[in-house]
Short mmCIF file of C-alpha atoms in Angstrom, two decimals:
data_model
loop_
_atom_site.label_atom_id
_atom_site.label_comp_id
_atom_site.label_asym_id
_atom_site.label_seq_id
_atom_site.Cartn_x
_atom_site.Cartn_y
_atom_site.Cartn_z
CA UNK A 1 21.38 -20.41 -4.38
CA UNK A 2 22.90 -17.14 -3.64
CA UNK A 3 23.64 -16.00 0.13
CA UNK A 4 21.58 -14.24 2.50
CA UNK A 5 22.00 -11.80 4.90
CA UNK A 6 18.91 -11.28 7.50
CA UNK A 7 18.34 -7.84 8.97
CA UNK A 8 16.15 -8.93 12.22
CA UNK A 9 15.21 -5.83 14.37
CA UNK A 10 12.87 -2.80 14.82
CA UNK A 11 11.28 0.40 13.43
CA UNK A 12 14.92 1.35 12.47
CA UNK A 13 15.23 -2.22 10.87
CA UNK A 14 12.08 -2.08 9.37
CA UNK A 15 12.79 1.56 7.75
CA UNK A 16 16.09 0.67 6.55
CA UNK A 17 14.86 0.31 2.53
CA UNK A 18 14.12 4.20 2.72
CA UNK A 19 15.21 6.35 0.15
CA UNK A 20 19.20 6.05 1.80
CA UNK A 21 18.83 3.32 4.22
CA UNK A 22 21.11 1.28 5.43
CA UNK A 23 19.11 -1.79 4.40
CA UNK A 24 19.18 -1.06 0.72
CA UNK A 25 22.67 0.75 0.66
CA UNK A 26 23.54 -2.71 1.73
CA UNK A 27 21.24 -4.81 -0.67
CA UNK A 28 22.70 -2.39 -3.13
CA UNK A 29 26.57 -3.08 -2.12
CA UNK A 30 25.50 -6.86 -2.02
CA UNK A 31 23.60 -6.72 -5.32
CA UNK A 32 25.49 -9.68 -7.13
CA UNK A 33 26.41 -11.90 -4.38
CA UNK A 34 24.18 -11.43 -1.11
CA UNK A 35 20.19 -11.59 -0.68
CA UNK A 36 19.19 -8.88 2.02
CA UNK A 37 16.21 -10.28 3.58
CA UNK A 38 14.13 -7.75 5.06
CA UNK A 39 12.93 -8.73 9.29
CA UNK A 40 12.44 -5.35 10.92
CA UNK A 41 9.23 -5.01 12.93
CA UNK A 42 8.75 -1.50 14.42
CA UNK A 43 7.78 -1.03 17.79
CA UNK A 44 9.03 -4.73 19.03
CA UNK A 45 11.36 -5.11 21.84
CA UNK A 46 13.51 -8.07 22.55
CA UNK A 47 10.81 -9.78 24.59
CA UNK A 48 8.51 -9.45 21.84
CA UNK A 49 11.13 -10.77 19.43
CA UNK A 50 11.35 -14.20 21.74
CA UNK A 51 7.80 -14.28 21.22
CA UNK A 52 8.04 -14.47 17.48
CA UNK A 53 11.41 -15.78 16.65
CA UNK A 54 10.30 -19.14 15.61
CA UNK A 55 8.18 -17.66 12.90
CA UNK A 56 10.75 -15.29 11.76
CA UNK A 57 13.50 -17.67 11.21
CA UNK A 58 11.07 -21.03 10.73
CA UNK A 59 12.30 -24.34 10.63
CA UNK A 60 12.28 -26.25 7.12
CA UNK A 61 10.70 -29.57 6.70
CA UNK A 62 13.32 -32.15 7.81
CA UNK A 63 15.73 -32.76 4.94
CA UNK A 64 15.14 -29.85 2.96
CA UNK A 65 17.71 -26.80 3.12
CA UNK A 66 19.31 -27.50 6.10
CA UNK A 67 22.74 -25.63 6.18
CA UNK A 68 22.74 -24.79 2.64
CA UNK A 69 19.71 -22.36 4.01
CA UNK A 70 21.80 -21.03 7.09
CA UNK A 71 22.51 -17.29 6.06
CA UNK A 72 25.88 -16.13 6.21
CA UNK A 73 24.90 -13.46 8.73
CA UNK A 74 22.44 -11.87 10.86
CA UNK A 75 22.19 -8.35 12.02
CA UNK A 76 20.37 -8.22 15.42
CA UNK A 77 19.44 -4.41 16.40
CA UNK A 78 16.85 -4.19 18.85
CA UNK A 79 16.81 -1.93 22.61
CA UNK A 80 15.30 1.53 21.65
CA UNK A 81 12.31 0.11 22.11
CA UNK A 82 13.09 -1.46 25.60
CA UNK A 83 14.72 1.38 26.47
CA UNK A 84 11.63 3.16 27.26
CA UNK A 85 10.78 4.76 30.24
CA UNK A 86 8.28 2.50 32.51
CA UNK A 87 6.82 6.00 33.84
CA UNK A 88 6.33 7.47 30.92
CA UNK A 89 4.08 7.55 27.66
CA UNK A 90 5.47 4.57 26.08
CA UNK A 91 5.60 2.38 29.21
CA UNK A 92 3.94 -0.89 27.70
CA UNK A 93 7.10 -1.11 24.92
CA UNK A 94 9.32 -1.14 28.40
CA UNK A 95 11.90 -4.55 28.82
CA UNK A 96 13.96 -3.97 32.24
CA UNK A 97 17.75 -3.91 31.29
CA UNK A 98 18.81 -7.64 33.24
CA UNK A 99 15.68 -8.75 30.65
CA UNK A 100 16.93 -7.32 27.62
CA UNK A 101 20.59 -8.74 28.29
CA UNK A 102 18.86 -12.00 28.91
CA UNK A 103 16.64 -11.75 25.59
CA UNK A 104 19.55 -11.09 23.66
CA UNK A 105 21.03 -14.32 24.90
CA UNK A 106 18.50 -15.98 24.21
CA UNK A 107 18.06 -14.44 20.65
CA UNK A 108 21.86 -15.09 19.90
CA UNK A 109 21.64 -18.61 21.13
CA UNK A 110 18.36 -19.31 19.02
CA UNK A 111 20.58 -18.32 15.85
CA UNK A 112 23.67 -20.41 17.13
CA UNK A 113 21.63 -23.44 17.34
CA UNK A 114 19.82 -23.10 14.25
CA UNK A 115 23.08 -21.86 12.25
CA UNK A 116 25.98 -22.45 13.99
CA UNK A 117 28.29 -21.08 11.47
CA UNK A 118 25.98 -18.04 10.74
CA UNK A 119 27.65 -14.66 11.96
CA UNK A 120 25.27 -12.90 14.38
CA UNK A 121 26.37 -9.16 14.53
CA UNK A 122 24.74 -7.29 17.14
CA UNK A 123 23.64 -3.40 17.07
CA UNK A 124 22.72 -1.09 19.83
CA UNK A 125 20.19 1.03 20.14
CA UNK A 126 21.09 4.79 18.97
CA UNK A 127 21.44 7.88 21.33
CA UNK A 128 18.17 9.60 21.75
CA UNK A 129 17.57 13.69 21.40
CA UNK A 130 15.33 14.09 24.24
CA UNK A 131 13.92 17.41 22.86
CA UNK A 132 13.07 15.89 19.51
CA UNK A 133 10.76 12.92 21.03
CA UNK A 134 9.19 15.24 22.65
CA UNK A 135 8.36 17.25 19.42
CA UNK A 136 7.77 13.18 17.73
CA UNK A 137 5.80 11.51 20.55
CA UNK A 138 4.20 8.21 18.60
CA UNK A 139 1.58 7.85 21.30
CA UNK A 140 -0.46 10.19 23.31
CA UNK A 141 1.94 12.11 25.70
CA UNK A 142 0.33 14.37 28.38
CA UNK A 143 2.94 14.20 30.59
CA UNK A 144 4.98 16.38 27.81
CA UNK A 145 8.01 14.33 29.30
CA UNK A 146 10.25 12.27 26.39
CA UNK A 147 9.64 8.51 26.78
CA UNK A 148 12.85 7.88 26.10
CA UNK A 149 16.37 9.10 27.14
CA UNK A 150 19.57 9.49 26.09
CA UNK A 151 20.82 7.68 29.25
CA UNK A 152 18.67 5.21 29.36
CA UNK A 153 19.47 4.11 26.16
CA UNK A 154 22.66 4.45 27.00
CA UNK A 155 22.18 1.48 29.43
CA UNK A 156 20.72 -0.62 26.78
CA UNK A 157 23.85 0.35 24.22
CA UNK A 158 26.10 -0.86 27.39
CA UNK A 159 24.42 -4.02 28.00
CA UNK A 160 24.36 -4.52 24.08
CA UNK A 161 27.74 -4.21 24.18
CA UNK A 162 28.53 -6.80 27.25
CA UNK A 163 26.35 -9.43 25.59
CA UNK A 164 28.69 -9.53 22.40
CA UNK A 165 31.57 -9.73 24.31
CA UNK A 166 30.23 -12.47 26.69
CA UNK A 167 29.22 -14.26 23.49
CA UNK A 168 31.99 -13.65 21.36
CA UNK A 169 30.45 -11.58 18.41
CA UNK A 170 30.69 -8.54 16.88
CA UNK A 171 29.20 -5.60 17.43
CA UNK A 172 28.46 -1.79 16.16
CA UNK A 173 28.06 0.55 19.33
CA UNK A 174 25.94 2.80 17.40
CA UNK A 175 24.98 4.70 20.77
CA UNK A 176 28.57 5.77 21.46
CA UNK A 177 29.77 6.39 17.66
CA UNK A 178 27.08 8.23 16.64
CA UNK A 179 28.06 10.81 19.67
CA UNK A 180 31.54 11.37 18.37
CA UNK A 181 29.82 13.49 16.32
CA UNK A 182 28.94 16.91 17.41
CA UNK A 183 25.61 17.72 16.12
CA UNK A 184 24.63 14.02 16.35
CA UNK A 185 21.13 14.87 17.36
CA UNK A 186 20.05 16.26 14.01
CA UNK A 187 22.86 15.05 11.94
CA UNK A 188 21.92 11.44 12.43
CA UNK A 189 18.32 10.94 13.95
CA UNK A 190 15.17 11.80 12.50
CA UNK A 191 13.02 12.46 15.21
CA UNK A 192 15.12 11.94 17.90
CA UNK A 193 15.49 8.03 17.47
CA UNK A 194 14.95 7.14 14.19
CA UNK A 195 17.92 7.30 11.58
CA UNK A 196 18.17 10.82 8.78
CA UNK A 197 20.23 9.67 6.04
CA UNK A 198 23.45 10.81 7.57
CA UNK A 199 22.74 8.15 10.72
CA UNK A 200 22.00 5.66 7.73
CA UNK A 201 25.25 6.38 6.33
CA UNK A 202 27.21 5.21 9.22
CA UNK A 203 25.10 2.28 10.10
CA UNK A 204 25.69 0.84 6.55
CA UNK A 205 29.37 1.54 7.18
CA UNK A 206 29.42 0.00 10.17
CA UNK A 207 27.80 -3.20 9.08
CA UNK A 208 29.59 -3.64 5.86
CA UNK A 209 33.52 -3.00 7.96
CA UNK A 210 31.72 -5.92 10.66
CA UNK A 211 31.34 -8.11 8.20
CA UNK A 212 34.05 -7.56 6.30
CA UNK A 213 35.79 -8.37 9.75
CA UNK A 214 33.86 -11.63 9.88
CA UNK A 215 35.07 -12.51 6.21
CA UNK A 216 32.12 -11.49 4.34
CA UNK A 217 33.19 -8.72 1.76
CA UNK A 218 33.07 -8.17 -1.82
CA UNK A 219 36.55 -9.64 -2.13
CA UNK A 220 35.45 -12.58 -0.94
CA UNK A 221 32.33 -13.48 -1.84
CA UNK A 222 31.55 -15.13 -5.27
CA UNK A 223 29.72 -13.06 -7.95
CA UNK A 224 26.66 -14.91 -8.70
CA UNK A 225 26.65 -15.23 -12.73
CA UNK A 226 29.71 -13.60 -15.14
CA UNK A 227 30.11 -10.06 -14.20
CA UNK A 228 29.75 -7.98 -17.88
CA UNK A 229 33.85 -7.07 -17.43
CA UNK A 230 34.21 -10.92 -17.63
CA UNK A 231 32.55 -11.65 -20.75
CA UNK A 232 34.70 -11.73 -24.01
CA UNK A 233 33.16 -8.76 -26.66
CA UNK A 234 34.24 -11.41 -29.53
CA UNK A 235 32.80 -14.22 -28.24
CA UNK A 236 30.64 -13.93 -25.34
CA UNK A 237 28.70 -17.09 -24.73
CA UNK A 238 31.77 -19.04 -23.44
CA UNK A 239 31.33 -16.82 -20.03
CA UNK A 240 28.11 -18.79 -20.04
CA UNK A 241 29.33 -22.31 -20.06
CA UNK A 242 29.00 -24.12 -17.28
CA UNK A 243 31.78 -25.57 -15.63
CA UNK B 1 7.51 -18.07 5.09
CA UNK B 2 7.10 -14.78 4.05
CA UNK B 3 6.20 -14.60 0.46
CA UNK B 4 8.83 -13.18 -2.51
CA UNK B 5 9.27 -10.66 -5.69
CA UNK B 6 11.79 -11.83 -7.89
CA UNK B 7 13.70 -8.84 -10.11
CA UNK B 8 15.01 -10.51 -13.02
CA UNK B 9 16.90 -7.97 -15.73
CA UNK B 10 19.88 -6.10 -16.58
CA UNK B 11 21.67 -2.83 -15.05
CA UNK B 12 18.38 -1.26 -14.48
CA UNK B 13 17.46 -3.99 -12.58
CA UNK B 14 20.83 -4.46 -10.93
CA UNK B 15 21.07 -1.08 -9.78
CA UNK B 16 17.51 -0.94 -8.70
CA UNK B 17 18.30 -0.49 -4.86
CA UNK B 18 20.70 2.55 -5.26
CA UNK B 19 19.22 5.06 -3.25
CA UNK B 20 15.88 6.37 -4.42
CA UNK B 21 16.00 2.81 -6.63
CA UNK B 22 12.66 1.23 -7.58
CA UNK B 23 13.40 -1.78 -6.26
CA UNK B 24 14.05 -0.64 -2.99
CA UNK B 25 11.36 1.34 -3.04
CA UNK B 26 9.25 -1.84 -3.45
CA UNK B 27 11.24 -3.60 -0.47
CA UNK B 28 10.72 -0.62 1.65
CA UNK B 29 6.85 -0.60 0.45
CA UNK B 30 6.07 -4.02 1.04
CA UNK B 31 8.35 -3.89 4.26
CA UNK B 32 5.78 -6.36 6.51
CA UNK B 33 4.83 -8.40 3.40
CA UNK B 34 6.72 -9.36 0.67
CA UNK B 35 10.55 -10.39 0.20
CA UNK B 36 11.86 -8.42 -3.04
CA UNK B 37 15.04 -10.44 -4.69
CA UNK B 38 17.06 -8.84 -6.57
CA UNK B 39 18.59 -10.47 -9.32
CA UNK B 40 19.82 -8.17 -11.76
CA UNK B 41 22.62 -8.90 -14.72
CA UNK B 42 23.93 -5.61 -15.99
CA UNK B 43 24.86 -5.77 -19.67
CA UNK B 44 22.83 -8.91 -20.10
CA UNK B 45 20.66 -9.49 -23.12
CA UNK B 46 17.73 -12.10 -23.56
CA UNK B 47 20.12 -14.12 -24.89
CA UNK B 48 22.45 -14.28 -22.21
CA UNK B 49 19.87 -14.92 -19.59
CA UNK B 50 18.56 -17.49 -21.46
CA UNK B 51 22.06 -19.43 -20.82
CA UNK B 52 21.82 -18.93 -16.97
CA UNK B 53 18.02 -19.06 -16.52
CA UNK B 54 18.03 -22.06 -14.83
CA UNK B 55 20.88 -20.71 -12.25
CA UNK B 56 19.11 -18.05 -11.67
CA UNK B 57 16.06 -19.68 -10.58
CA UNK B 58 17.38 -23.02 -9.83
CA UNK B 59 15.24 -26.26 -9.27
CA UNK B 60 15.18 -27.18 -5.11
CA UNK B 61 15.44 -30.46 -4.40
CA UNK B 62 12.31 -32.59 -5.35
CA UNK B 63 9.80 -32.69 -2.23
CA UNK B 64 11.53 -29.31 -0.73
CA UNK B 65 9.78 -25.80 -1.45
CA UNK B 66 7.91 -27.07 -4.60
CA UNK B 67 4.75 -24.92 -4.48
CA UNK B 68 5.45 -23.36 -1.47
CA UNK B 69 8.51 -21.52 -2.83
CA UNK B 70 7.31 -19.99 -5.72
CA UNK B 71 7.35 -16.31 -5.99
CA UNK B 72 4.02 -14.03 -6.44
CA UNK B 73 5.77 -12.25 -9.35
CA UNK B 74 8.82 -12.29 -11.55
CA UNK B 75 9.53 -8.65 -13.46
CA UNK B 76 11.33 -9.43 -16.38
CA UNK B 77 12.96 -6.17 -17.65
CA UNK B 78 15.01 -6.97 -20.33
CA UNK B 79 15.82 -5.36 -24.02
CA UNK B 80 17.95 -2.48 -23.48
CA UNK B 81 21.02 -4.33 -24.32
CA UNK B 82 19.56 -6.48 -27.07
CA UNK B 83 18.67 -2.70 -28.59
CA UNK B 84 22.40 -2.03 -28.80
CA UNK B 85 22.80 -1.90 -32.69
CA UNK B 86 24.73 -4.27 -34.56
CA UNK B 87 27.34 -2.03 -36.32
CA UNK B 88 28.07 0.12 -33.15
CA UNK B 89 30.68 -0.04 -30.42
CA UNK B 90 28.30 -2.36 -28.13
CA UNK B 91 27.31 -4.77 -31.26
CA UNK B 92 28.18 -7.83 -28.59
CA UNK B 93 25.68 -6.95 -26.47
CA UNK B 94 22.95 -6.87 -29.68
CA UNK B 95 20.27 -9.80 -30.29
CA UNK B 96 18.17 -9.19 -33.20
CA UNK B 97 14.53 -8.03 -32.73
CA UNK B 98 12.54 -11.21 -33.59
CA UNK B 99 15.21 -13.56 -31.56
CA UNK B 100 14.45 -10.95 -28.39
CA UNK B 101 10.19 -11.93 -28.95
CA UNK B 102 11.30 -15.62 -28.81
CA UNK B 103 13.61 -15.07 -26.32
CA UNK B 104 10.87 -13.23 -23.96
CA UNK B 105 8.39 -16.13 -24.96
CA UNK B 106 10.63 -18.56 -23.67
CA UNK B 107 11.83 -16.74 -20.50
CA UNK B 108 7.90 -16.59 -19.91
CA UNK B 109 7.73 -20.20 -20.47
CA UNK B 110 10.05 -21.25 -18.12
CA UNK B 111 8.95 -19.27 -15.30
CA UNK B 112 5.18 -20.12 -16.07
CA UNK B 113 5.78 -23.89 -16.61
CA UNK B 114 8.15 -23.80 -13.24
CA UNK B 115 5.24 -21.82 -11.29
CA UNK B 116 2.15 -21.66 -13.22
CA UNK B 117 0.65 -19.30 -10.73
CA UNK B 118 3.17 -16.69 -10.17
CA UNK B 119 2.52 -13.13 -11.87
CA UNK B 120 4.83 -12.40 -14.42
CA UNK B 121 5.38 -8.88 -15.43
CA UNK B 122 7.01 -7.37 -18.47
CA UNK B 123 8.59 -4.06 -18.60
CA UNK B 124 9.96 -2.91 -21.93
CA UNK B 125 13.35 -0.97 -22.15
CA UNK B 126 13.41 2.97 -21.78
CA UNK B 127 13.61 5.63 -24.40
CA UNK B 128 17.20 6.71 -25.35
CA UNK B 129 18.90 9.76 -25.33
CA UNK B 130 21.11 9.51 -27.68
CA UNK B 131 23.19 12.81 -27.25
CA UNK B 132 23.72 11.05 -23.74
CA UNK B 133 24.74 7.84 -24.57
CA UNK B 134 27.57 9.88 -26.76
CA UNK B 135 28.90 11.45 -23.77
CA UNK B 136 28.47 8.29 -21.34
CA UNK B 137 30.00 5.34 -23.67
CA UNK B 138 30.10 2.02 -21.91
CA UNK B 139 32.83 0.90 -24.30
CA UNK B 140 35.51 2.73 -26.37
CA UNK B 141 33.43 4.54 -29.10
CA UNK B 142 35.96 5.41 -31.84
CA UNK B 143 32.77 6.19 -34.06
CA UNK B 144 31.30 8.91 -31.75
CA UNK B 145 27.95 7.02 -33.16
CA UNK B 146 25.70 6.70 -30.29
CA UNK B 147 25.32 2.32 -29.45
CA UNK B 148 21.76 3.09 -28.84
CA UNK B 149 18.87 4.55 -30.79
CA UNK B 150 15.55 5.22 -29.59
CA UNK B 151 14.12 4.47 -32.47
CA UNK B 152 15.78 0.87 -32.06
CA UNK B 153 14.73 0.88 -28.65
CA UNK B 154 10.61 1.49 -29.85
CA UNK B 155 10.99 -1.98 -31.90
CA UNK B 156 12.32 -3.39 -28.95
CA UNK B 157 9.51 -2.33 -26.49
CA UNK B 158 6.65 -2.79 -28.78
CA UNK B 159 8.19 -6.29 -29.45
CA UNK B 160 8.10 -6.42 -25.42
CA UNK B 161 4.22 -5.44 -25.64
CA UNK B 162 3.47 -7.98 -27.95
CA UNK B 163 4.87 -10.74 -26.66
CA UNK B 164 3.33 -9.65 -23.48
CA UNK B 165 -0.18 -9.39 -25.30
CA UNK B 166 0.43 -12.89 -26.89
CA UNK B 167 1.06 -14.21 -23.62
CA UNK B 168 -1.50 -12.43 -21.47
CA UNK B 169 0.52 -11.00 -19.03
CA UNK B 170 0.67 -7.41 -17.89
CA UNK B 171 3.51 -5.03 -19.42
CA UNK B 172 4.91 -1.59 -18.08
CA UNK B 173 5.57 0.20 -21.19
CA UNK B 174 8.08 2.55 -20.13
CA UNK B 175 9.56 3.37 -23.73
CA UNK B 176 5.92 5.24 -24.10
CA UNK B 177 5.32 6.31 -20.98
CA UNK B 178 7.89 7.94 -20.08
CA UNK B 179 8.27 9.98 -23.65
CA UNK B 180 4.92 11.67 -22.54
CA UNK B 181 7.28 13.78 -20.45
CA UNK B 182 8.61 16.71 -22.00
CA UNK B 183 12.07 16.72 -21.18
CA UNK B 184 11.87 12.86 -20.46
CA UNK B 185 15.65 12.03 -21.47
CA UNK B 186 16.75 14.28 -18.59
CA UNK B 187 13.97 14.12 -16.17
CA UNK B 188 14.03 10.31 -16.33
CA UNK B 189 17.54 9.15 -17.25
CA UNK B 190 20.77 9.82 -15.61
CA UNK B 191 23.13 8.96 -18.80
CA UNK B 192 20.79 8.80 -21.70
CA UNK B 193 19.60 4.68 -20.60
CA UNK B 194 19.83 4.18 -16.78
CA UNK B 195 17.19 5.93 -14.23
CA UNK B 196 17.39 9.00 -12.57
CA UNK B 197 15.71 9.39 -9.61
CA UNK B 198 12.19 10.31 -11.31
CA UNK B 199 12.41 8.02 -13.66
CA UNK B 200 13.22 5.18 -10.73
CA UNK B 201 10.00 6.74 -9.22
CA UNK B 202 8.04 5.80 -12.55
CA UNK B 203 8.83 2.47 -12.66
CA UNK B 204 8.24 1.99 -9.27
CA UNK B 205 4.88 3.45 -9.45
CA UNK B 206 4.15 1.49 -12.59
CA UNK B 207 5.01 -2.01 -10.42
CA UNK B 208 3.17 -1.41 -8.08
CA UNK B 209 -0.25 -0.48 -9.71
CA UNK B 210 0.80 -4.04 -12.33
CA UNK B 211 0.72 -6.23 -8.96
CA UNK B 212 -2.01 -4.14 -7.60
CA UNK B 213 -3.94 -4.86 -10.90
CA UNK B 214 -2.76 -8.73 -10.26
CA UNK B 215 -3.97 -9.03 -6.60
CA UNK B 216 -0.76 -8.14 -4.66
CA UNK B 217 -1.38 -4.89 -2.96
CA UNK B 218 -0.91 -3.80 1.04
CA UNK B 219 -4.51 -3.95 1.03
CA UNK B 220 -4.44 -7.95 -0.45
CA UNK B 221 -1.54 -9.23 1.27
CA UNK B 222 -1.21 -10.94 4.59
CA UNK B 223 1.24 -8.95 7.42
CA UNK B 224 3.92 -10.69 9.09
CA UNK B 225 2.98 -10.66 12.50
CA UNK B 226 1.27 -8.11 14.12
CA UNK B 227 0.95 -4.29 13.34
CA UNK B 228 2.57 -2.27 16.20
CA UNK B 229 -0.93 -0.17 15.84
CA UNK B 230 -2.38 -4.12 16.05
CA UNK B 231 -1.15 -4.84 19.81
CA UNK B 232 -2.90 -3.83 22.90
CA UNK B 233 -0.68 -1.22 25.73
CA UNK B 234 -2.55 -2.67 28.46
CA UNK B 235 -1.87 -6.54 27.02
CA UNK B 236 0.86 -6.70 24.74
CA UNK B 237 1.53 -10.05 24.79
CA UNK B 238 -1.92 -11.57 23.50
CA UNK B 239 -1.06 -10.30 20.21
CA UNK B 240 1.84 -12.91 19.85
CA UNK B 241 -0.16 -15.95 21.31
CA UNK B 242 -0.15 -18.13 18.24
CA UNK B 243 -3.80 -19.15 16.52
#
């Protein structure tokens, strides 16, 4: 059975097989030797994730799979949606930044246990253009105030950050990149959060130099089936014996 | 376990999740309900995938998966490379017309006797421009001779729709349909055989109204956990309690 790679994460996961998303640009660099399986769930937050993990990533019937399903990695992107203001329009999406550290944990430790050999690669939420959200609110927003800022999600990007490095995993500081960039607010994002093709860009970037990192690249991974280069013009079938 | 769509074909297949693809487009469609697998050969024939069939979809351990991990549908989109013709530069790649109906039957058998409830969709090969294919040779083309007619590639597709109609199983004609586009072999192809970005958006739009016609639609299939629209501001939480 061929490898798989689970994106697990929010709108921004969820959105990533968009014309130019990172999602597919990756099923697409992947597309003889990985599986990209699809998890995003827009609008979530870590403490919603908890709530669901065991149905994302269920457990087989005893005996069946077992490692041979552990995937070789997991991305883990969640925090813009925590990272909303508790005062403002988008309070009830709101996880307190000691929670969200402690979610993460708990997310990264889930995966650990289930796959210990699995690489879990961690992404944090991207900087937010305040004036854009308030131009894109996605609920109701009297108060005419962005429910999300740049700082904040700063915060999240921070504590991101700390809980790879307390856990020993990798991570893409997609907050702090993306804002090497002058311009970064309509370059990359959207609507002020959500990735433009250019933000897409780098996140596939980043991912595929992580994992490369971790061991998984195209030079390492086996090609699922004779690649066309492979197979003799005069006498093609012997690519297809098996060995 | 969220259920799957398994691609099965050549380089159109293969490269179905380059950006603007049709098969991510179908991963990004059925985002919250359907896992879309990609497993494309480029350069393979009927014959070829014949040999590594059984690879491709192997057999899980008996009592594991069984019923439970068959697919909704297969697409099998094969017969652009058994079109090659037999006295041009890509005569490897060529399988003659009546082996490619026998070969289709029994790719059809295999999948139906392995899952006897799981949708199987044809799609026939494109039309080919064959002042393209002269400019965009795969191999060296001493001959100048284009490896591809579209004439040869008509028997091949109405050999596609026949099998298809022997079998009763749906079938995207896309040799026809997309010749009922003036200026089809640009509009549709990038190098006289692979997609463009419209005619990625064809097939794509063809899929999806084939499952549609063969139950799997948004409207038909379940959602993996609940809708952001789906949970309650003032009670988030509820929505996650398990039934």
């Amino acid at each position: 059975m061929r490898p798989k790679i689970y994106l697990f994460g929010d709108s921004i996961t969820e959105e990533s097989f968009v014309e130019g998303g990172w999602g597919s640009s990756l099923a697409h660099h992947f597309s003889r030797t990985l599986d990209v399986v699809l998890r995003g769930y827009s609008g979530y937050n870590t403490r919603w994730a908890l709530k669901v993990i065991e149905r994302v990533f269920p457990a087989l019937e005893s005996g069946c799979g077992g490692d041979a399903d552990a995937p070789l990695a997991v991305t883990v992107f969640f925090g813009a949606n925590d990272a909303c203001l508790p005062d403002r329009c988008s309070a009830f999406q709101h996880v307190p930044v000691h929670e969200y550290k402690l979610n993460l944990h708990s997310i990264i430790s889930f995966l650990k246990k289930k796959w210990p050999k699995t690489l879990v690669l961690l992404i944090t939420p991207p900087p937010i253009d305040e004036d854009a959200r308030i131009r894109h609110p996605y609920v109701e927003n009297p108060m005419g105030l962005p429910e999300r800022t740049n700082e904040a999600a700063g915060y999240y990007a921070n504590a991101c950050v700390a809980v790879a490095e307390e856990c020993g995993i990798p991570v893409v500081d997609l907050w702090t990149k993306m804002q090497h960039c002058p311009g970064w607010q309509t370059a990359y994002l959207s609507d002020g959060l959500h990735l433009a093709h250019s933000g897409n860009r780098i996140v596939f970037e980043e991912v595929v130099m992580k994992l490369r990192e971790g061991g998984l690249s195209l030079e390492s991974l086996p090609v699922d089936l004779p690649l066309i280069a492979d197979i003799d013009p005069n006498d093609p079938l012997t690519a297809f014996q098996e060995s």
